[in-house]
Amino acid sequence: MTMDAADPSRETAKLHVSTLLVASERALVNALDELGFAENDDRVIEHEGRFAFITCSHDPDCDDLFALITELAARSETWELQFRIDTGESRAIFQRFARHQPVEAIDAPVPPEPAPSTGDLPIHDLDDEAGRKALAKALNRIDPAEVFVTLGSAASGRATATVLRRNPRGAIFVAEGADEASLRATIRDVLPTVMFSVAMKPPG
């Protein structure tokens, strides 16, 4: 049996990919310290009760991710890689790669964000001067202990950061920008202890 020839007329496009290196808090913090990462590196996020280091296709390279994998492996620590490949406005391929387990990949809807706490959800554009001022003002009104931030991407491919209240659970506002790194840095500049998260598995 021969494989069908590739259709040259089929359009191709780069997809937004988020990659998490997941490990225990102790293991990841020790590796970060050994390699000289900043204490409040905005790529360190909270993920399902563990810590994770995030990189995505907005970032220029994966060098730091590979350095951390090497350090964790040298310490005989347990770690895993999780991928989210955004294939549409509300759909993604979720992939997981861990030792002693088969590779998993699921094509599924992206888990929806919680409904806004009140009214329509404000959107602040980080690439617009008025949006930057509005975002700074909104962030300064927040207690970082009462919120967390989920990262994602819009249909246009731009990065998004949704600020959510922990209790009662609800979205407060959204920040948009050209890339996740600038969003993380801007938010952590005002809220240095806020934790980021990203949906890395399908709902259910």
Coordinates of C-alpha atoms in Angstrom, one line a residue:
M1 CA 0.0 0.0 0.0
T2 CA 1.3 3.4 -0.9
M3 CA 0.7 6.7 0.9
D4 CA -1.3 9.4 -0.9
A5 CA 0.8 12.1 -2.4
A6 CA 0.8 15.4 -0.6
D7 CA -1.7 17.9 -2.0
P8 CA 0.4 20.9 -3.1
S9 CA -2.7 23.1 -3.0
R10 CA -3.4 22.5 0.6
E11 CA -2.7 25.6 2.7
T12 CA -0.2 25.3 5.6
A13 CA 0.2 27.6 8.6
K14 CA 2.2 27.7 11.7
L15 CA 0.2 26.8 14.8
H16 CA 0.6 28.3 18.3
V17 CA 2.1 25.7 20.6
S18 CA 2.5 25.9 24.4
T19 CA 5.0 23.5 26.1
L20 CA 5.1 22.7 29.8
L21 CA 8.0 21.0 31.6
V22 CA 6.2 19.7 34.7
A23 CA 7.9 18.6 37.9
S24 CA 7.5 18.8 41.7
E25 CA 8.0 22.2 43.2
R26 CA 11.1 21.0 45.0
A27 CA 12.7 19.5 41.9
L28 CA 12.0 22.4 39.6
V29 CA 13.0 25.1 42.1
N30 CA 16.3 23.3 42.8
A31 CA 17.0 23.1 39.1
L32 CA 16.1 26.7 38.5
D33 CA 18.4 27.8 41.4
E34 CA 21.3 25.7 40.2
L35 CA 21.1 27.2 36.7
G36 CA 20.8 30.8 38.0
F37 CA 17.3 31.6 36.9
A38 CA 15.6 34.7 38.4
E39 CA 13.6 34.0 41.6
N40 CA 10.4 35.3 40.0
D41 CA 10.9 34.1 36.5
D42 CA 7.6 34.7 34.8
R43 CA 7.8 31.3 32.9
V44 CA 7.3 29.4 36.1
I45 CA 3.6 28.6 36.6
E46 CA 1.3 26.6 38.8
H47 CA 0.0 23.4 37.2
E48 CA -2.3 20.8 38.8
G49 CA -0.7 21.1 42.2
R50 CA 2.9 21.0 40.7
F51 CA 5.2 23.6 39.2
A52 CA 5.9 23.9 35.5
F53 CA 8.2 25.9 33.2
I54 CA 6.4 27.2 30.1
T55 CA 7.7 28.0 26.7
C56 CA 5.7 28.6 23.6
S57 CA 6.0 29.4 19.9
H58 CA 6.0 33.1 20.7
D59 CA 9.4 32.6 22.4
P60 CA 12.5 32.9 20.3
D61 CA 14.0 29.5 21.3
C62 CA 13.7 26.5 23.7
D63 CA 17.3 26.7 25.1
D64 CA 16.2 27.3 28.7
L65 CA 13.7 24.4 28.5
F66 CA 16.5 22.0 27.4
A67 CA 18.8 23.2 30.1
L68 CA 16.2 22.5 32.7
I69 CA 15.5 19.0 31.3
T70 CA 19.3 18.3 31.4
E71 CA 19.5 19.5 35.0
L72 CA 16.5 17.5 36.2
A73 CA 17.8 14.3 34.4
A74 CA 21.2 14.7 36.0
R75 CA 19.4 14.9 39.4
S76 CA 17.4 11.7 38.5
E77 CA 14.2 13.7 39.1
T78 CA 10.8 12.8 37.6
W79 CA 9.4 15.2 35.0
E80 CA 7.1 15.2 32.0
L81 CA 6.4 17.3 29.0
Q82 CA 2.9 18.5 28.0
F83 CA 2.0 20.2 24.8
R84 CA -1.1 22.2 23.7
I85 CA -1.3 22.9 19.9
D86 CA -4.0 25.4 19.1
T87 CA -5.7 24.2 15.9
G88 CA -8.7 26.6 16.0
E89 CA -10.4 29.3 18.0
S90 CA -11.6 26.9 20.6
R91 CA -9.9 23.6 19.8
A92 CA -6.5 22.1 20.4
I93 CA -4.4 19.0 20.3
F94 CA -3.3 18.1 23.8
Q95 CA -0.2 15.9 24.0
R96 CA 1.6 14.3 27.0
F97 CA 5.0 12.7 27.1
A98 CA 6.2 11.1 30.3
R99 CA 8.6 8.3 31.4
H100 CA 7.2 4.8 31.7
Q101 CA 4.0 5.8 29.9
P102 CA 2.9 5.8 26.3
V103 CA 2.7 9.1 24.4
E104 CA -0.8 10.5 24.5
A105 CA -2.5 12.9 22.1
I106 CA -6.1 14.1 22.1
D107 CA -7.9 16.4 19.7
A108 CA -10.5 18.2 21.7
P109 CA -12.2 21.5 22.6
V110 CA -10.3 23.9 24.7
P111 CA -11.8 24.2 28.3
P112 CA -13.9 27.4 28.4
E113 CA -12.9 30.2 30.8
P114 CA -15.3 30.9 33.7
A115 CA -18.0 33.4 33.0
P116 CA -17.3 37.1 33.8
S117 CA -17.9 38.1 37.3
T118 CA -20.1 41.0 36.2
G119 CA -21.2 42.2 32.8
D120 CA -19.0 42.1 29.6
L121 CA -15.4 41.1 30.0
P122 CA -13.0 44.1 29.4
I123 CA -10.1 43.5 27.0
H124 CA -6.9 45.5 27.3
D125 CA -4.5 45.7 24.4
L126 CA -0.9 45.7 25.5
D127 CA 0.2 46.9 22.1
D128 CA -1.9 50.1 22.4
E129 CA -0.9 53.0 24.6
A130 CA -4.5 53.4 26.0
G131 CA -4.7 49.7 26.5
R132 CA -1.4 49.6 28.4
K133 CA -2.6 52.4 30.7
A134 CA -6.0 50.7 31.3
L135 CA -4.2 47.3 32.0
A136 CA -1.9 48.9 34.6
K137 CA -4.8 50.6 36.3
A138 CA -6.8 47.4 36.4
L139 CA -3.8 45.4 37.7
N140 CA -3.1 47.9 40.5
R141 CA -6.6 47.3 41.9
I142 CA -6.0 43.6 42.4
D143 CA -4.7 41.6 45.4
P144 CA -2.5 38.9 43.8
A145 CA -3.5 36.4 46.4
E146 CA -7.1 36.6 45.2
V147 CA -6.5 36.0 41.5
F148 CA -4.6 33.8 39.0
V149 CA -3.9 34.3 35.3
T150 CA -4.6 31.8 32.5
L151 CA -2.6 32.0 29.3
G152 CA -3.8 31.3 25.8
S153 CA -4.1 32.6 22.3
A154 CA -6.9 34.4 20.3
A155 CA -8.2 33.3 16.9
S156 CA -5.9 35.9 15.4
G157 CA -2.9 34.2 16.9
R158 CA -2.2 36.9 19.4
A159 CA -1.5 35.9 23.0
T160 CA -4.1 36.3 25.7
A161 CA -4.0 36.5 29.5
T162 CA -7.3 36.2 31.4
V163 CA -7.3 37.4 35.0
L164 CA -9.6 35.3 37.2
R165 CA -10.8 35.7 40.7
R166 CA -10.3 32.6 42.8
N167 CA -13.4 32.9 45.0
P168 CA -16.0 33.3 43.8
R169 CA -14.5 31.9 40.5
G170 CA -15.0 34.3 37.6
A171 CA -13.1 36.2 34.9
I172 CA -12.3 39.8 35.6
F173 CA -10.6 41.0 32.4
V174 CA -8.4 39.9 29.5
A175 CA -5.1 41.3 28.3
E176 CA -4.0 40.8 24.7
G177 CA -0.5 41.2 23.2
A178 CA 1.8 40.1 20.4
D179 CA 3.3 37.4 22.6
E180 CA 3.0 35.6 25.9
A181 CA 6.4 36.7 27.2
S182 CA 5.4 40.4 27.1
L183 CA 2.1 39.7 28.8
R184 CA 3.7 37.7 31.6
A185 CA 6.4 40.3 32.1
T186 CA 3.9 43.2 32.2
I187 CA 1.6 41.4 34.7
R188 CA 4.4 40.2 36.9
D189 CA 5.9 43.7 37.0
V190 CA 2.7 44.9 38.8
L191 CA 1.8 41.6 40.6
P192 CA 5.2 39.9 41.2
T193 CA 3.7 36.9 43.1
V194 CA 0.7 36.2 40.9
M195 CA 0.6 32.6 39.5
F196 CA 0.0 31.8 35.8
S197 CA -1.7 28.7 34.5
V198 CA -2.6 27.3 31.1
A199 CA -5.2 24.7 30.1
M200 CA -3.1 21.6 29.1
K201 CA -5.8 18.9 28.9
P202 CA -9.3 18.6 27.4
P203 CA -12.4 19.2 29.6
G204 CA -14.0 16.2 31.3

